[in-house]
CSV table of C-alpha atoms and ligand atoms in Angstrom, one decimal:
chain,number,residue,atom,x,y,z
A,227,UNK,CA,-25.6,96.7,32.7
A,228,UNK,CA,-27.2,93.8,31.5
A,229,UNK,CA,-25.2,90.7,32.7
A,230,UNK,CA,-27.2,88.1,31.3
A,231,UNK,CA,-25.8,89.2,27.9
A,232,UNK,CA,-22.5,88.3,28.4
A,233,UNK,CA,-21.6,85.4,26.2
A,234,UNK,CA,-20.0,82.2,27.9
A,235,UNK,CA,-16.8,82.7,26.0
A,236,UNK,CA,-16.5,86.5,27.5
A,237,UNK,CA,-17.2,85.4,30.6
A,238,UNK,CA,-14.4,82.9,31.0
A,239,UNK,CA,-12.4,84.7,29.0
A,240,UNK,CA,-12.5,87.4,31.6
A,241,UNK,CA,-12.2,84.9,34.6
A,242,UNK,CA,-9.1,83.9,33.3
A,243,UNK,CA,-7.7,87.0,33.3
A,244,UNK,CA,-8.5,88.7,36.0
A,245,UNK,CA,-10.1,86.3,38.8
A,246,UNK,CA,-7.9,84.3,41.2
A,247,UNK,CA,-8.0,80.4,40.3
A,248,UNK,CA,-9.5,79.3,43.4
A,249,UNK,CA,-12.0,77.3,41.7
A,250,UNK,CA,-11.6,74.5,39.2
A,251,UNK,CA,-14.8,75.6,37.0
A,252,UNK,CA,-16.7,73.4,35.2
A,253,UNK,CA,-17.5,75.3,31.6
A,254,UNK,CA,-21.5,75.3,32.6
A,255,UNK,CA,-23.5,78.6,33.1
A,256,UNK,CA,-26.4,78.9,34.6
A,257,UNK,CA,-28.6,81.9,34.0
A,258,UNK,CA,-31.8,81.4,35.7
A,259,UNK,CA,-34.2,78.8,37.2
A,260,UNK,CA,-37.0,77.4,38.1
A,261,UNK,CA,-38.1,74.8,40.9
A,262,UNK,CA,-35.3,72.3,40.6
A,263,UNK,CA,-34.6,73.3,37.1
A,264,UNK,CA,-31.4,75.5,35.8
A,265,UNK,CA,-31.3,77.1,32.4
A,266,UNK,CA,-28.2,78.0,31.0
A,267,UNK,CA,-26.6,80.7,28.4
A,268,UNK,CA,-28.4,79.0,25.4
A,269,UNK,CA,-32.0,78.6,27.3
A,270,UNK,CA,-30.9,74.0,27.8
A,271,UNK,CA,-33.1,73.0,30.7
A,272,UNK,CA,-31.1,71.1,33.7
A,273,UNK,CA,-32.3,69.1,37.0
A,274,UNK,CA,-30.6,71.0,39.5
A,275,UNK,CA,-29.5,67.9,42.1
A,276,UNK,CA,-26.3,69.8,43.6
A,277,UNK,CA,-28.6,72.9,44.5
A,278,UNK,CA,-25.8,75.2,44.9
A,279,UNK,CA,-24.0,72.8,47.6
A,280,UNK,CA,-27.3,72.1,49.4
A,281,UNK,CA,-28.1,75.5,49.4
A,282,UNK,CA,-31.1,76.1,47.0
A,283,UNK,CA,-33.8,73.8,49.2
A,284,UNK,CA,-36.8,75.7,47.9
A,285,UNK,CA,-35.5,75.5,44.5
A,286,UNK,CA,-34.8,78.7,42.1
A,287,UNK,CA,-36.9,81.4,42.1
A,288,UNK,CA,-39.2,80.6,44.6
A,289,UNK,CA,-42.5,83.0,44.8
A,290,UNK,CA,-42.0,83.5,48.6
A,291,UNK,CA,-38.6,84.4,48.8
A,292,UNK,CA,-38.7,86.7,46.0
A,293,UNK,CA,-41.5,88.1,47.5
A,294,UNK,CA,-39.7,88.5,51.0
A,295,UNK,CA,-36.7,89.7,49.0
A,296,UNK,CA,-38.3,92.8,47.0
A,297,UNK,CA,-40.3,93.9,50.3
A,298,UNK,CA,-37.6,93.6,52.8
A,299,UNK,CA,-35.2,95.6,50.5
A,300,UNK,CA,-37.8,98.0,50.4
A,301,UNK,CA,-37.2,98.3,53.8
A,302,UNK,CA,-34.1,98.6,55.1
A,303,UNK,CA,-30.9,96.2,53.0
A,304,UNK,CA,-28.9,96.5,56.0
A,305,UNK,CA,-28.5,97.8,59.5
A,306,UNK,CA,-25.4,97.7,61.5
A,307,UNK,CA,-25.2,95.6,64.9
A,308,UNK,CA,-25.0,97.7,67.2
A,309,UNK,CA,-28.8,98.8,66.5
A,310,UNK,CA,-32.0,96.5,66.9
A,311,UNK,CA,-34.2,94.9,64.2
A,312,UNK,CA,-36.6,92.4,64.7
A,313,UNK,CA,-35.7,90.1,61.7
A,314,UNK,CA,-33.0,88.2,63.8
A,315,UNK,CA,-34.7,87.4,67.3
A,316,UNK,CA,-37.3,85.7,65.2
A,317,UNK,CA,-35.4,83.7,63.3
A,318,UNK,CA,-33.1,83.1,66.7
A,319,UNK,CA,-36.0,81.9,68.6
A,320,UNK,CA,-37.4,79.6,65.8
A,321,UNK,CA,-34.4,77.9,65.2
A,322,UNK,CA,-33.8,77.8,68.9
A,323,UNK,CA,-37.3,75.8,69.8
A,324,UNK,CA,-36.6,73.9,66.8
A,325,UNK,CA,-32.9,72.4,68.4
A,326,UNK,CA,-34.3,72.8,72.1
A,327,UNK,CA,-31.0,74.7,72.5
A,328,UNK,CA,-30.8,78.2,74.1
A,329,UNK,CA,-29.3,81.3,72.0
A,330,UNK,CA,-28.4,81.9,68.3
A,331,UNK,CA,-25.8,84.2,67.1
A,332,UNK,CA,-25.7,84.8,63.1
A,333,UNK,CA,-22.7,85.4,61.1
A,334,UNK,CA,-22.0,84.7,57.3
A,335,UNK,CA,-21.0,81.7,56.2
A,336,UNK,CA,-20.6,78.3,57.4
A,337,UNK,CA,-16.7,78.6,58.4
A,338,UNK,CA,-17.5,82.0,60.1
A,339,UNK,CA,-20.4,79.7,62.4
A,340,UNK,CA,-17.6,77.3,63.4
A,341,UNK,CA,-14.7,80.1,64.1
A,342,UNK,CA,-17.5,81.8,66.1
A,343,UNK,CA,-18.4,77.8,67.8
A,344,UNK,CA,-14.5,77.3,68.3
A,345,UNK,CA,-14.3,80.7,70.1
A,346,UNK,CA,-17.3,80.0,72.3
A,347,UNK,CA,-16.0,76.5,73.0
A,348,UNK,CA,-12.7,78.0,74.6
A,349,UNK,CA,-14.6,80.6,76.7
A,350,UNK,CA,-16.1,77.7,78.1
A,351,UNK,CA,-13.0,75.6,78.9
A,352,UNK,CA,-10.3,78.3,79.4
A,353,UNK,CA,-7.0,76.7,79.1
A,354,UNK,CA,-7.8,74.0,77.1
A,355,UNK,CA,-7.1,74.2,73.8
A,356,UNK,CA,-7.3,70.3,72.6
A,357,UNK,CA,-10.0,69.9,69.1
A,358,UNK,CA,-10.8,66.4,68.4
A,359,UNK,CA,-12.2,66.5,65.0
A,360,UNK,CA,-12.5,63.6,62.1
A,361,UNK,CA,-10.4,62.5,59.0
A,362,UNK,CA,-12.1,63.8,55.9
A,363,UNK,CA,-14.2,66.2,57.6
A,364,UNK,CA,-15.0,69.6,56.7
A,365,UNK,CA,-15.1,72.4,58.7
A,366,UNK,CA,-14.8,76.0,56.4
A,367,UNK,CA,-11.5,77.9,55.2
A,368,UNK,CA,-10.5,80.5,57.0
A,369,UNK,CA,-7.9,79.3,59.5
A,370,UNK,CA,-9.5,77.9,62.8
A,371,UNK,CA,-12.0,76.2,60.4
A,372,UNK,CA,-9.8,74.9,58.3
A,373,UNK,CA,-7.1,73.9,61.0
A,374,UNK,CA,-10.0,71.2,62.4
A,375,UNK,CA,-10.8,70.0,58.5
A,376,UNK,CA,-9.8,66.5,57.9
A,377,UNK,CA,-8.7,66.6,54.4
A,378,UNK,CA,-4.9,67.2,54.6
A,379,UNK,CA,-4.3,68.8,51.0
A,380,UNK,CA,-6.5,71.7,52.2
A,381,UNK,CA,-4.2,72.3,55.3
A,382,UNK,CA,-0.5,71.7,54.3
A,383,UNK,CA,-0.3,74.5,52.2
A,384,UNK,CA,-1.0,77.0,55.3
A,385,UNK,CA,0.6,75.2,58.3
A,386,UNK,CA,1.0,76.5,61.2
A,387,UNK,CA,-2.5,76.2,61.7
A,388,UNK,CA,-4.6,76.4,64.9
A,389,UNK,CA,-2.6,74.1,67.1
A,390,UNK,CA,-3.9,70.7,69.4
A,391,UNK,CA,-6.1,69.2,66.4
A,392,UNK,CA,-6.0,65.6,66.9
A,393,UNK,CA,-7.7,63.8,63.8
A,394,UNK,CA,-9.8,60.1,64.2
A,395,UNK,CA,-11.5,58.3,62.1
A,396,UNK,CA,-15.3,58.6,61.8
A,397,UNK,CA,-17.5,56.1,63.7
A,398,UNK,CA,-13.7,54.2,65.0
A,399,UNK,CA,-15.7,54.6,68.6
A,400,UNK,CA,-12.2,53.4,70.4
A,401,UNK,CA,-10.2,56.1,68.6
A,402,UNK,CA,-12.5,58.8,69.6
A,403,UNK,CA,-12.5,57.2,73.5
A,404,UNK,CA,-8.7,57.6,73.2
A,405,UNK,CA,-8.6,61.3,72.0
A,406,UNK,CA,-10.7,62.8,74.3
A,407,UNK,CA,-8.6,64.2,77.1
A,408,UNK,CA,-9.3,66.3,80.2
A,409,UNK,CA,-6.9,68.8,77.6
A,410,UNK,CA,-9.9,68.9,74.9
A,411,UNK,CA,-11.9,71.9,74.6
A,412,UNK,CA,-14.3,71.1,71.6
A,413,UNK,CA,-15.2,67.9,69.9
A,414,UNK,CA,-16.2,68.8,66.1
A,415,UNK,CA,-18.7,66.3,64.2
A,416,UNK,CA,-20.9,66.4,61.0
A,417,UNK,CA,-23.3,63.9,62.1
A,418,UNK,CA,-23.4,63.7,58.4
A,419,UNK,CA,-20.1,64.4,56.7
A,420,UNK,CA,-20.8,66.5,53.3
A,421,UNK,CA,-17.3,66.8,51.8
A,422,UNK,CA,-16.1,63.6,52.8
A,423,UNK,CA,-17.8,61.4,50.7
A,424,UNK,CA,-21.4,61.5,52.5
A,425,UNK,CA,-20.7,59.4,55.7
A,426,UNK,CA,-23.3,59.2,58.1
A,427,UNK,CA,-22.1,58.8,62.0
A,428,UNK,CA,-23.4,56.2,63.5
A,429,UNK,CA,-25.6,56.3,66.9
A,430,UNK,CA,-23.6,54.9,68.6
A,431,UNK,CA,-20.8,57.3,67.9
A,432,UNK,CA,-22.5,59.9,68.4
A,433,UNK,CA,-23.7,58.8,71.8
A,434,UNK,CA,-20.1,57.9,72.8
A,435,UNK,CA,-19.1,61.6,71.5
A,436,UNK,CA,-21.6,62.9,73.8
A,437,UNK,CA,-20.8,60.8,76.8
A,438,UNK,CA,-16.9,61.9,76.8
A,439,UNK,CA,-18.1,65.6,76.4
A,440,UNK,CA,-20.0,64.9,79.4
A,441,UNK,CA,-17.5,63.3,81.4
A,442,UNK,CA,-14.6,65.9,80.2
A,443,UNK,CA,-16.2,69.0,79.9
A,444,UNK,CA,-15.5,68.7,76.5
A,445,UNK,CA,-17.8,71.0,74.2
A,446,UNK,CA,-20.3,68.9,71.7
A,447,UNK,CA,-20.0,70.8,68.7
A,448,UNK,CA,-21.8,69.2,65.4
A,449,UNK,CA,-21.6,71.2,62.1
A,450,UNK,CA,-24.9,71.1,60.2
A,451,UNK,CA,-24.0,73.4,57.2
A,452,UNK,CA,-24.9,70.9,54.9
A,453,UNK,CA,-26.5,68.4,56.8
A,454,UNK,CA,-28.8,70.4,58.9
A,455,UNK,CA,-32.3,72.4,58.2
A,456,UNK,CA,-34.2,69.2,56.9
A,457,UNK,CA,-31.4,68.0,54.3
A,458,UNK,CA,-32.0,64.4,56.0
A,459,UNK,CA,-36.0,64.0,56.7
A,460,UNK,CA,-35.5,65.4,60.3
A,461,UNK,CA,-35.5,69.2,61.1
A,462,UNK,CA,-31.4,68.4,62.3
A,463,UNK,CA,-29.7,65.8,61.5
A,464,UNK,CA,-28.8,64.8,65.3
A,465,UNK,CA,-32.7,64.2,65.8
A,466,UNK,CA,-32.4,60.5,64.1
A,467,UNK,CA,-29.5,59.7,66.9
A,468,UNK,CA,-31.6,61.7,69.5
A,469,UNK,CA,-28.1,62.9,71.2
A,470,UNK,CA,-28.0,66.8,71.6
A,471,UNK,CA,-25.2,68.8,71.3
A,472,UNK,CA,-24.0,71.9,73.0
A,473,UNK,CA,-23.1,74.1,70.2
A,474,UNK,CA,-25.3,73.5,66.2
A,475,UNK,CA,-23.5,75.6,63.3
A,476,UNK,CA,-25.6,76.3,60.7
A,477,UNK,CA,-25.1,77.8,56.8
A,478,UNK,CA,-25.7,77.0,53.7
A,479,UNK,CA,-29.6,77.0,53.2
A,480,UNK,CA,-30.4,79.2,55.7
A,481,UNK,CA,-30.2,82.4,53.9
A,482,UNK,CA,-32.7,81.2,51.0
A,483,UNK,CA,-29.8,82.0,49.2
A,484,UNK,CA,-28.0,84.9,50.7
A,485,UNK,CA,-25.3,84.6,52.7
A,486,UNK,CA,-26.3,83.8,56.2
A,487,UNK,CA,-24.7,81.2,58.8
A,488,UNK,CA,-25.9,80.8,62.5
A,489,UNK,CA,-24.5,79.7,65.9
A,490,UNK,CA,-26.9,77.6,68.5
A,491,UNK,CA,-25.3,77.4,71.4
A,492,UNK,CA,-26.5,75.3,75.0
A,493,UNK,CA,-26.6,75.2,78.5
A,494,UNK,CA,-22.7,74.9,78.6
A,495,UNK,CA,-22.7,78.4,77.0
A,496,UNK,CA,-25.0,80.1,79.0
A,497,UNK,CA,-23.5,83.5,80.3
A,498,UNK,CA,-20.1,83.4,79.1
A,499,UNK,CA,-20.5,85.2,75.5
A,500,UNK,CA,-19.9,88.8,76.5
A,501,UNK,CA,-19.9,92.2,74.5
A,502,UNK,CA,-17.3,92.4,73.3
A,503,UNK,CA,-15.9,88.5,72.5
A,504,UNK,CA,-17.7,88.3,69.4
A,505,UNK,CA,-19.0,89.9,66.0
A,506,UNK,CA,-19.9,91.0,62.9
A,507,UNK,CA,-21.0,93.8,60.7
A,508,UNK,CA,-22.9,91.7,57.5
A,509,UNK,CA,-24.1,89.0,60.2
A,510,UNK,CA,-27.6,88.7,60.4
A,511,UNK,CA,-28.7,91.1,58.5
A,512,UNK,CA,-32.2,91.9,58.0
A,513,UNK,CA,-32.6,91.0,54.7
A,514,UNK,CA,-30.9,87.1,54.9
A,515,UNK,CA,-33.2,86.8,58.2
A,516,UNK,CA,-36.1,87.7,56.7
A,517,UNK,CA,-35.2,84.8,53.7
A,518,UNK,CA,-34.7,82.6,56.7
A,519,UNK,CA,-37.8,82.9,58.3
A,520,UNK,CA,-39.1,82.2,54.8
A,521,UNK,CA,-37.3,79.4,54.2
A,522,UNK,CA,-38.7,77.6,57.5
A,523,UNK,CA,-42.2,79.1,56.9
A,524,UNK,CA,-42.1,77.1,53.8
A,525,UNK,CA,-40.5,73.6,55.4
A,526,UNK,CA,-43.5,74.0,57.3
A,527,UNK,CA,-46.0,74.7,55.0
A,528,UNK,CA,-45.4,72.3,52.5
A,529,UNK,CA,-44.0,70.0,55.3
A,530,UNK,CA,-40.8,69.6,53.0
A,531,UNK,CA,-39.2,67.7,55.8
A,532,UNK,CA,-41.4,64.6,56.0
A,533,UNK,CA,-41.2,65.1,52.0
A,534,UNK,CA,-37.5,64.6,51.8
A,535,UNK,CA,-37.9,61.9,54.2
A,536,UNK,CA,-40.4,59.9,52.6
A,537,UNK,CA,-38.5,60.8,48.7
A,538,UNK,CA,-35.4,59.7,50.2
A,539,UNK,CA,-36.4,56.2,51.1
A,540,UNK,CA,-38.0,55.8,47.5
A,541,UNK,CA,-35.0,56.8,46.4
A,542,UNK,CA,-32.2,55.2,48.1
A,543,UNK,CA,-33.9,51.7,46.9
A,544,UNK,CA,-33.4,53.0,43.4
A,545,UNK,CA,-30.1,53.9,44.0
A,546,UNK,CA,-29.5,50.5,45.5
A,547,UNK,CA,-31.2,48.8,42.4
A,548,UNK,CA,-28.5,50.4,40.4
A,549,UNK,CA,-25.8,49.1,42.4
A,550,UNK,CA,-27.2,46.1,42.8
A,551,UNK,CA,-26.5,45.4,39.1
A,552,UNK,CA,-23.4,47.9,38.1
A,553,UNK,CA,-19.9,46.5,39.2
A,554,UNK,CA,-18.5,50.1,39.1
A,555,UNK,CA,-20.5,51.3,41.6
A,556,UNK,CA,-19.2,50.7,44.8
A,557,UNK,CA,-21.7,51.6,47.6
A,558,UNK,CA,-24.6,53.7,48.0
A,559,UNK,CA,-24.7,56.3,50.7
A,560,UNK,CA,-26.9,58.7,52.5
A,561,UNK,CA,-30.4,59.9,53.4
A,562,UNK,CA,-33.1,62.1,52.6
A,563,UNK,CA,-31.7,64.2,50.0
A,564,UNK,CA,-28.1,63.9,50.8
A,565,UNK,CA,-26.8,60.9,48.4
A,566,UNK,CA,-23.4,59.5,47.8
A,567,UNK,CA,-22.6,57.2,45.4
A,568,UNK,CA,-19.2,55.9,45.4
A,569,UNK,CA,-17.7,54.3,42.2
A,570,UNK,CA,-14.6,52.7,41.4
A,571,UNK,CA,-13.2,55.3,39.3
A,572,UNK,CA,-13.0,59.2,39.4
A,573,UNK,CA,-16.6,60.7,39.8
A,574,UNK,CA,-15.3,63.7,37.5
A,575,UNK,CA,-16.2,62.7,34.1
A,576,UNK,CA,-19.0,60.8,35.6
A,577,UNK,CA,-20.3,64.0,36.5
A,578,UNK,CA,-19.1,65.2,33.3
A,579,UNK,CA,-21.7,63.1,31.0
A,580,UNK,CA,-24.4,63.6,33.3
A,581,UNK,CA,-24.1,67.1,32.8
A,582,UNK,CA,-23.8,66.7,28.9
A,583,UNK,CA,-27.4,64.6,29.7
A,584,UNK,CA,-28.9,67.6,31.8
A,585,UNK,CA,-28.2,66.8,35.4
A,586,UNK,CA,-26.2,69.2,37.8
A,587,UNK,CA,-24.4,66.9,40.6
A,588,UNK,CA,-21.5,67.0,42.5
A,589,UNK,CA,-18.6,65.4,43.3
A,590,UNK,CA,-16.9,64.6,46.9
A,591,UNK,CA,-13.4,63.2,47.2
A,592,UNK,CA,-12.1,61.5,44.4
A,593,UNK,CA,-14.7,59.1,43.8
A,594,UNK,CA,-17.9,60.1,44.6
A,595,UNK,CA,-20.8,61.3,43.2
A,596,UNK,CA,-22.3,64.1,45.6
A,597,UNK,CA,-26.4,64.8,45.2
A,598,UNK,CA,-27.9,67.7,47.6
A,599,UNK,CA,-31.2,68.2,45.6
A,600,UNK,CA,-33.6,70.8,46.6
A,601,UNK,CA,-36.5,70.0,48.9
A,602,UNK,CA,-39.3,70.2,46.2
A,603,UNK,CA,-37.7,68.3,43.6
A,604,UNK,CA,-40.3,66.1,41.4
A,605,UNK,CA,-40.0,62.8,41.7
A,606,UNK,CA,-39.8,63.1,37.9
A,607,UNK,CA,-36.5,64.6,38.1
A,608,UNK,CA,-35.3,61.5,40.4
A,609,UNK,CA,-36.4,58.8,37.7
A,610,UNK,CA,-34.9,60.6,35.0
A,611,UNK,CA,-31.7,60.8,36.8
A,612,UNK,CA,-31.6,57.0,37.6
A,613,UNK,CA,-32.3,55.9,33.8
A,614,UNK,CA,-29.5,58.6,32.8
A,615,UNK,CA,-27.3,57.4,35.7
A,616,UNK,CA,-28.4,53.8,34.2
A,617,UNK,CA,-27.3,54.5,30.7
A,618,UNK,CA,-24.1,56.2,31.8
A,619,UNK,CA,-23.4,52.7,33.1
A,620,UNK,CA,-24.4,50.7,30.1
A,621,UNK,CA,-22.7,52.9,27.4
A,622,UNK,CA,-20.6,55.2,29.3
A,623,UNK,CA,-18.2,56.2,32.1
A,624,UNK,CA,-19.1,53.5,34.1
A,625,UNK,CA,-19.3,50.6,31.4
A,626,UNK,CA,-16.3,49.1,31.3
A,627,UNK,CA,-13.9,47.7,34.4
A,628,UNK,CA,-11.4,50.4,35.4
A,629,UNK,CA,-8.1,50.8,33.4
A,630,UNK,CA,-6.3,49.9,36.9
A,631,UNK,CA,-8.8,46.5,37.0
A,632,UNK,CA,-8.4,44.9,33.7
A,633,UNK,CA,-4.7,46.6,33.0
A,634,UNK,CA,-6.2,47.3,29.4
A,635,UNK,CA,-6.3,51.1,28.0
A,636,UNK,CA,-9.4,53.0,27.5
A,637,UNK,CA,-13.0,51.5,26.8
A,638,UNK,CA,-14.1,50.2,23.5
A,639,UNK,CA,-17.8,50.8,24.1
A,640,UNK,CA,-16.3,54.5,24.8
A,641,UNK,CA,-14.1,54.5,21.8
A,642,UNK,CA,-16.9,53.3,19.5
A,643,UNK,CA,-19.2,56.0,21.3
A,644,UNK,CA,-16.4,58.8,20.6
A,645,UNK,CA,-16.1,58.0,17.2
A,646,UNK,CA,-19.9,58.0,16.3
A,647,UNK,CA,-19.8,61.4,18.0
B,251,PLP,C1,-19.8,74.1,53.3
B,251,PLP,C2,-19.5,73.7,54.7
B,251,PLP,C3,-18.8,74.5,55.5
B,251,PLP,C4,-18.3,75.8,55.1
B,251,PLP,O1,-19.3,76.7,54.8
B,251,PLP,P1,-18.9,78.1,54.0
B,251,PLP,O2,-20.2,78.8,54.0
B,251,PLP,O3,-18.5,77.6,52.6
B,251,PLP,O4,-17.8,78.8,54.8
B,251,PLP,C5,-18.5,74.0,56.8
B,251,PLP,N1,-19.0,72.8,57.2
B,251,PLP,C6,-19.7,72.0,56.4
B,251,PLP,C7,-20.1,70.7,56.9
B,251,PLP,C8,-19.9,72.4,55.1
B,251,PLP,O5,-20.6,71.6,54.3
């Protein structure tokens, strides 16, 4: 069955009918790609800058991992836990040097890593059952995850949830002082949060986070799934602050692609994880590993990291530019290739027209507009996005004062646009 061949309106049509509405679609479909470009039904080229939720860092259809793909398949696709296959201590012991941490354990996905951290956290502090974790953060869906996400229209509908989450604001160093109890067990942290609107911790938060753990017994837990694996010009994102943690969940690019998420786990951890305590039939399976290995053998080779570092300054003061000269954008924030720009309207529709103009981004919140680029995109790609981002605030979305600003209806300049459509 040829899948490709489906048309767009099938395909939806078919959704509608018979797939559960968890997701709010956006009529766009992707069919294949290349580098940082998508192509959809009809063959229209896209930059890719959401890269599957900072998933796709090597771009689409990378040579190595397709490579890696077709000759591990040939192997073996999957082999159950209870036997051994190499693919897993090497990727374990990279990403273990790389953090200067001590064990890995894989799972699935990014809310399975921070169930599994959650879990290890309590075997560490038995009794305790206190989470501080932050306002807007996210953590994953299935219940434990979810019960220490910030973003309360996520959680209300499925309360009770894992009970003792006490919520602070980010980088409010007093609040977090005041939360952390002798009764805490884990303190959660993205040291960049994702969903929430791209908000980096400060150092100084971080540090303080790390001192209370220390003084409480408190376990450090910092959730990299979309911050981590060179998203921010460092190898982790906890390498700017310099403050280690005790527990690193990892996910989203890890796989190359394929489902793969990953525990790291410290000193504090040491001896207490069991047989028995913890597990998982899909996680770490040989075929995700061996796209993980590939993934870091290509950070490495074509030292992506420093890349994204050194494309991320360049482009934060392009970003900056824009603001500097657009009212209805409100602040720039970010690093590497992890961008938030947050406007004074609903970044919906703005996302909207730059689609219509051939850029995939994202959204977070209400107002933000959410870019998780891959590793190698060109710079190209970058320019062309600031000029379209630059016309959407000349013309477009972003041209006139919000409705809620001037008290006036819809745009003229919109209007005039719609009707020349
Ligand atoms: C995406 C994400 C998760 C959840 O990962 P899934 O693989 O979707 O379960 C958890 N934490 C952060 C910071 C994320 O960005």
């Amino acid at each position: 069955m040829l899948l490709h061949d489906e048309s767009p309106a099938a395909v939806e049509a078919r959704e509608k009918n018979f797939i559960l509405g968890t997701y709010n679609r956006t009529p766009f479909h992707p069919r294949s790609g290349k580098g940082a470009q998508l192509f959809d039904a009809d063959g229209r080229a896209y930059w890719d800058l959401l890269g599957g939720i900072a998933v796709n860092v090597l771009g689409h259809k990378h040579p190595k991992l397709v490579k890696a793909l077709r000759e591990e398949s040939d192997s073996l696709l999957h082999v159950s836990n209870l036997f051994y296959h190499p693919a897993q201590g090497i990727l374990g012991e990279r990403l273990v040097r790389e953090s200067g941490l001590r064990r890995a354990f894989f799972c699935n996905s990014g809310t399975e890593a921070n169930e599994a951290a959650l879990k290890f956290a309590r075997l560490a502090n038995p009794g305790r059952s206190g989470i501080v974790a932050l306002e807007e953060s996210f953590h994953g869906r299935t219940l434990g995850s979810l019960s220490m996400t910030g973003h309360e229209a996520y959680r209300t509908p499925f309360a009770p949830l894992v009970p003792g989450v006490t919520f602070v604001a980010p980088n409010d160093v007093a609040a977090l002082e005041a939360a952390v109890t002798n009764e805490v067990c884990a303190i959660f942290l993205e040291p960049v949060m994702g969903e929430g609107g791209i908000i980096p911790l400060t150092d100084e938060y971080l540090f303080t986070a790390r001192k209370l753990a220390d003084k409480t017994g408190a376990v450090l837990v910092f959730d990299e799934i979309q911050c981590g694996l060179g998203r921010t010009g460092k190898f982790f994102a906890f390498q700017h602050s310099g403050v280690v943690p005790d527990i690193v969940t990892l996910a989203k690019p890890l796989g190359g692609g394929l489902p793969l998420g990953a525990v790291l786990t410290g000193d504090i951890i040491e001896g207490l994880v069991k047989p028995g305590h913890h597990g998982t039939t899909f996680g770490g399976n040989p075929v995700a590993c061996r796209l993980g290995n590939t993934v870091l053998d290509e950070l490495k080779a074509g030292a992506l990291v420093q890349r994204v570092d050194t494309y991320g300054e360049w482009f934060q003061r392009q970003l900056k530019a824009l603001q500097a000269k657009t009212p209805a954008i409100v602040e720039i924030r970010g690093m590497g290739m992890m961008w938030g720009i947050e406007l004074d309207r609903p970044a919906g529709p703005v996302a909207r027209e730059l689609l219509g103009k051939g850029f995939v981004v994202g959204t977070a919140r209400d107002r933000v507009l959410r870019l998780l680029p891959p590793y190698i995109v060109p710079k190209k790609a970058l320019t062309e996005f600031i000029s379209a981002l630059e016309q959407v605030c000349r013309t477009g979305a972003l041209a006139c004062p919000t409705a809620a600003a001037t008290g006036e209806g819809a745009c003229p300049t919109q209007n005039h646009k719609e009707k020349a459509a």
